[in-house]
Amino acid sequence: VDPVLPEDDEKYGYIYPATFLGHDGLAGAFFTAQAIVGGPPVETEGSDFEGRYFFSNFPREAQIYYSMVEDLMNATTMGPPESLTLAPIYNAKLRYYASDADYAANAPNGTFRYFNTVQKLLEDDPNHNENLGPNLDRTDLRIGQGIYGELLFISKRVGTIYVVKNSLPETTAKPDV
């Protein structure tokens, strides 16, 4: 927590963030004027991601981060500056398959493609990379939730909704679409 906060700050009743995502570098660098986008917490019991809150730096490379909801709820966000705490932030890696056939062929033998950003995923996606143009400078990522509680990553840039398949337990009935 920033030690520059006034010592009497708690008398004003401010509520500080439960976590904080900063940027390294000089003012005016490429990352300035970017926002953070978040979605609903994953609350589906039995999901690989139960209890996580996902968010991303919007709009460019779309690095995916998450914090545990319990840590966010337990962060101290009011009081004297020295008592404030932040929930930890973790980097998420994306494992991507272009189709169900791609998944069926590669998942059982552990052949995965991992991506650190949605931008890299979009550049590698055979369904979309020819439509991106010479430079993919924006992903315009949105994070949502489907009707079964599944996590959705939505790229406005390419008009695609990516379903995070392991955001639901295996026993959840899924539509045949």
mmCIF file of C-alpha atoms in Angstrom:
data_model
loop_
_atom_site.group_PDB
_atom_site.id
_atom_site.type_symbol
_atom_site.label_atom_id
_atom_site.label_comp_id
_atom_site.label_asym_id
_atom_site.label_seq_id
_atom_site.Cartn_x
_atom_site.Cartn_y
_atom_site.Cartn_z
ATOM 1 C CA VAL A 1 0.000 0.000 0.000
ATOM 2 C CA ASP A 2 1.280 3.463 -0.860
ATOM 3 C CA PRO A 3 2.920 4.999 2.251
ATOM 4 C CA VAL A 4 2.027 8.499 0.995
ATOM 5 C CA LEU A 5 -1.575 8.174 2.224
ATOM 6 C CA PRO A 6 -2.361 10.691 4.975
ATOM 7 C CA GLU A 7 -2.196 9.221 8.466
ATOM 8 C CA ASP A 8 -5.734 10.467 9.251
ATOM 9 C CA ASP A 9 -7.190 8.990 6.048
ATOM 10 C CA GLU A 10 -9.558 6.624 7.863
ATOM 11 C CA LYS A 11 -11.625 9.513 9.277
ATOM 12 C CA TYR A 12 -12.867 10.232 5.720
ATOM 13 C CA GLY A 13 -14.335 6.741 5.326
ATOM 14 C CA TYR A 14 -12.559 5.976 2.056
ATOM 15 C CA ILE A 15 -12.773 2.428 0.770
ATOM 16 C CA TYR A 16 -9.605 1.389 -1.050
ATOM 17 C CA PRO A 17 -9.303 -1.330 -3.718
ATOM 18 C CA ALA A 18 -9.188 -4.962 -2.638
ATOM 19 C CA THR A 19 -6.368 -5.499 -5.128
ATOM 20 C CA PHE A 20 -4.237 -3.373 -7.396
ATOM 21 C CA LEU A 21 -2.840 -3.978 -10.876
ATOM 22 C CA GLY A 22 -0.122 -1.524 -11.788
ATOM 23 C CA HIS A 23 2.144 -0.977 -14.761
ATOM 24 C CA ASP A 24 5.919 -0.886 -14.889
ATOM 25 C CA GLY A 25 7.484 1.813 -17.006
ATOM 26 C CA LEU A 26 7.524 5.522 -17.649
ATOM 27 C CA ALA A 27 4.457 7.732 -17.983
ATOM 28 C CA GLY A 28 3.409 7.982 -21.616
ATOM 29 C CA ALA A 29 4.523 4.448 -22.504
ATOM 30 C CA PHE A 30 2.268 2.208 -24.634
ATOM 31 C CA PHE A 31 0.355 0.816 -21.662
ATOM 32 C CA THR A 32 -1.001 4.119 -20.394
ATOM 33 C CA ALA A 33 -4.672 4.929 -20.930
ATOM 34 C CA GLN A 34 -5.598 1.254 -20.727
ATOM 35 C CA ALA A 35 -8.427 0.053 -18.567
ATOM 36 C CA ILE A 36 -9.174 -3.161 -16.728
ATOM 37 C CA VAL A 37 -12.102 -5.354 -17.725
ATOM 38 C CA GLY A 38 -13.597 -7.973 -15.427
ATOM 39 C CA GLY A 39 -16.448 -10.407 -15.402
ATOM 40 C CA PRO A 40 -18.506 -12.242 -12.835
ATOM 41 C CA PRO A 41 -16.746 -14.468 -10.321
ATOM 42 C CA VAL A 42 -16.820 -18.177 -11.146
ATOM 43 C CA GLU A 43 -19.243 -19.628 -8.617
ATOM 44 C CA THR A 44 -19.963 -22.997 -10.215
ATOM 45 C CA GLU A 45 -19.319 -25.674 -7.580
ATOM 46 C CA GLY A 46 -16.857 -28.275 -8.853
ATOM 47 C CA SER A 47 -15.435 -26.069 -11.601
ATOM 48 C CA ASP A 48 -11.661 -25.924 -12.049
ATOM 49 C CA PHE A 49 -12.004 -22.169 -11.506
ATOM 50 C CA GLU A 50 -14.503 -22.072 -8.643
ATOM 51 C CA GLY A 51 -13.864 -19.078 -6.404
ATOM 52 C CA ARG A 52 -11.780 -17.114 -8.902
ATOM 53 C CA TYR A 53 -12.405 -13.649 -10.286
ATOM 54 C CA PHE A 54 -10.890 -13.104 -13.753
ATOM 55 C CA PHE A 55 -9.895 -9.736 -15.185
ATOM 56 C CA SER A 56 -7.687 -8.416 -17.949
ATOM 57 C CA ASN A 57 -5.883 -5.342 -19.165
ATOM 58 C CA PHE A 58 -8.158 -3.956 -21.840
ATOM 59 C CA PRO A 59 -7.912 -3.232 -24.770
ATOM 60 C CA ARG A 60 -4.547 -4.289 -26.175
ATOM 61 C CA GLU A 61 -2.765 -7.553 -25.459
ATOM 62 C CA ALA A 62 -5.345 -8.795 -22.921
ATOM 63 C CA GLN A 63 -3.176 -10.537 -20.349
ATOM 64 C CA ILE A 64 -5.580 -12.570 -18.200
ATOM 65 C CA TYR A 65 -5.266 -12.279 -14.423
ATOM 66 C CA TYR A 66 -7.258 -13.663 -11.540
ATOM 67 C CA SER A 67 -7.643 -13.282 -7.813
ATOM 68 C CA MET A 68 -9.349 -15.616 -5.405
ATOM 69 C CA VAL A 69 -12.747 -14.218 -4.397
ATOM 70 C CA GLU A 70 -12.078 -15.149 -0.762
ATOM 71 C CA ASP A 71 -8.866 -13.078 -0.804
ATOM 72 C CA LEU A 72 -10.711 -10.122 -2.338
ATOM 73 C CA MET A 73 -13.429 -10.348 0.318
ATOM 74 C CA ASN A 74 -10.865 -10.606 3.136
ATOM 75 C CA ALA A 75 -8.689 -7.687 1.999
ATOM 76 C CA THR A 76 -8.651 -4.804 4.453
ATOM 77 C CA THR A 77 -9.913 -1.815 2.451
ATOM 78 C CA MET A 78 -10.723 0.667 5.213
ATOM 79 C CA GLY A 79 -8.776 1.991 8.154
ATOM 80 C CA PRO A 80 -5.372 3.451 8.821
ATOM 81 C CA PRO A 81 -2.984 3.158 5.865
ATOM 82 C CA GLU A 82 -0.693 0.695 7.637
ATOM 83 C CA SER A 83 -3.585 -1.757 8.126
ATOM 84 C CA LEU A 84 -4.684 -1.893 4.464
ATOM 85 C CA THR A 85 -4.079 -5.187 2.621
ATOM 86 C CA LEU A 86 -4.365 -6.332 -1.000
ATOM 87 C CA ALA A 87 -5.512 -9.635 -2.447
ATOM 88 C CA PRO A 88 -2.799 -11.374 -4.501
ATOM 89 C CA ILE A 89 -3.043 -11.322 -8.305
ATOM 90 C CA TYR A 90 -2.068 -14.343 -10.397
ATOM 91 C CA ASN A 91 -1.299 -14.625 -14.113
ATOM 92 C CA ALA A 92 -3.490 -17.075 -16.001
ATOM 93 C CA LYS A 93 -2.275 -19.072 -18.986
ATOM 94 C CA LEU A 94 -4.704 -19.815 -21.775
ATOM 95 C CA ARG A 95 -4.868 -23.303 -23.265
ATOM 96 C CA TYR A 96 -6.621 -23.153 -26.604
ATOM 97 C CA TYR A 97 -8.138 -25.563 -29.107
ATOM 98 C CA ALA A 98 -9.507 -24.316 -32.423
ATOM 99 C CA SER A 99 -12.349 -26.888 -32.453
ATOM 100 C CA ASP A 100 -13.796 -29.854 -30.574
ATOM 101 C CA ALA A 101 -11.910 -32.130 -33.001
ATOM 102 C CA ASP A 102 -8.659 -30.329 -32.155
ATOM 103 C CA TYR A 103 -9.423 -30.822 -28.455
ATOM 104 C CA ALA A 104 -10.297 -34.518 -28.907
ATOM 105 C CA ALA A 105 -7.049 -35.133 -30.810
ATOM 106 C CA ASN A 106 -4.716 -33.288 -28.442
ATOM 107 C CA ALA A 107 -6.126 -33.195 -24.905
ATOM 108 C CA PRO A 108 -5.796 -36.916 -24.037
ATOM 109 C CA ASN A 109 -2.055 -37.011 -24.854
ATOM 110 C CA GLY A 110 -1.301 -33.697 -23.131
ATOM 111 C CA THR A 111 -0.451 -31.748 -26.290
ATOM 112 C CA PHE A 112 -1.436 -28.229 -25.359
ATOM 113 C CA ARG A 113 -0.795 -24.796 -26.795
ATOM 114 C CA TYR A 114 -0.442 -22.210 -24.058
ATOM 115 C CA PHE A 115 -0.803 -18.471 -24.490
ATOM 116 C CA ASN A 116 0.062 -15.676 -22.069
ATOM 117 C CA THR A 117 -2.284 -13.178 -23.723
ATOM 118 C CA VAL A 118 -5.498 -13.224 -25.732
ATOM 119 C CA GLN A 119 -3.652 -11.247 -28.412
ATOM 120 C CA LYS A 120 -1.226 -14.163 -28.949
ATOM 121 C CA LEU A 121 -4.143 -16.599 -28.996
ATOM 122 C CA LEU A 122 -5.930 -14.567 -31.677
ATOM 123 C CA GLU A 123 -2.768 -14.369 -33.765
ATOM 124 C CA ASP A 124 -2.440 -18.180 -33.599
ATOM 125 C CA ASP A 125 -6.130 -19.024 -34.081
ATOM 126 C CA PRO A 126 -6.522 -20.525 -37.586
ATOM 127 C CA ASN A 127 -10.179 -19.496 -37.552
ATOM 128 C CA HIS A 128 -9.340 -15.798 -37.306
ATOM 129 C CA ASN A 129 -5.736 -14.941 -38.027
ATOM 130 C CA GLU A 130 -6.388 -14.188 -41.709
ATOM 131 C CA ASN A 131 -8.981 -11.572 -40.703
ATOM 132 C CA LEU A 132 -6.778 -9.638 -38.298
ATOM 133 C CA GLY A 133 -4.822 -7.587 -40.783
ATOM 134 C CA PRO A 134 -1.101 -6.919 -40.535
ATOM 135 C CA ASN A 135 -1.121 -5.712 -36.923
ATOM 136 C CA LEU A 136 -3.344 -6.855 -34.114
ATOM 137 C CA ASP A 137 -3.072 -3.818 -31.887
ATOM 138 C CA ARG A 138 -6.348 -4.344 -30.027
ATOM 139 C CA THR A 139 -8.208 -7.324 -28.669
ATOM 140 C CA ASP A 140 -11.130 -5.417 -27.119
ATOM 141 C CA LEU A 141 -11.657 -8.263 -24.666
ATOM 142 C CA ARG A 142 -14.843 -8.665 -22.663
ATOM 143 C CA ILE A 143 -15.421 -11.274 -19.960
ATOM 144 C CA GLY A 144 -18.864 -12.767 -19.471
ATOM 145 C CA GLN A 145 -20.814 -15.731 -18.211
ATOM 146 C CA GLY A 146 -22.996 -18.186 -20.136
ATOM 147 C CA ILE A 147 -26.341 -19.602 -19.070
ATOM 148 C CA TYR A 148 -24.690 -22.609 -17.389
ATOM 149 C CA GLY A 149 -22.223 -20.445 -15.469
ATOM 150 C CA GLU A 150 -19.391 -21.033 -17.947
ATOM 151 C CA LEU A 151 -16.769 -18.316 -18.295
ATOM 152 C CA LEU A 152 -16.726 -16.531 -21.655
ATOM 153 C CA PHE A 153 -13.929 -14.491 -23.225
ATOM 154 C CA ILE A 154 -15.327 -12.270 -25.946
ATOM 155 C CA SER A 155 -13.119 -10.553 -28.503
ATOM 156 C CA LYS A 156 -14.945 -7.643 -30.041
ATOM 157 C CA ARG A 157 -11.976 -7.251 -32.404
ATOM 158 C CA VAL A 158 -12.654 -10.542 -34.199
ATOM 159 C CA GLY A 159 -16.295 -11.019 -33.214
ATOM 160 C CA THR A 160 -15.687 -14.310 -31.405
ATOM 161 C CA ILE A 161 -16.914 -15.764 -28.137
ATOM 162 C CA TYR A 162 -14.469 -18.231 -26.562
ATOM 163 C CA VAL A 163 -16.024 -20.651 -24.057
ATOM 164 C CA VAL A 164 -13.739 -21.613 -21.185
ATOM 165 C CA LYS A 165 -14.670 -25.283 -21.129
ATOM 166 C CA ASN A 166 -13.182 -26.156 -17.753
ATOM 167 C CA SER A 167 -15.142 -23.393 -16.024
ATOM 168 C CA LEU A 168 -17.960 -25.915 -15.470
ATOM 169 C CA PRO A 169 -17.847 -29.302 -13.721
ATOM 170 C CA GLU A 170 -17.841 -32.319 -16.057
ATOM 171 C CA THR A 171 -21.263 -33.393 -14.769
ATOM 172 C CA THR A 172 -22.976 -30.231 -16.013
ATOM 173 C CA ALA A 173 -25.277 -30.887 -18.946
ATOM 174 C CA LYS A 174 -24.213 -28.828 -21.924
ATOM 175 C CA PRO A 175 -26.234 -28.060 -25.037
ATOM 176 C CA ASP A 176 -25.397 -29.807 -28.325
ATOM 177 C CA VAL A 177 -24.504 -26.778 -30.437
#
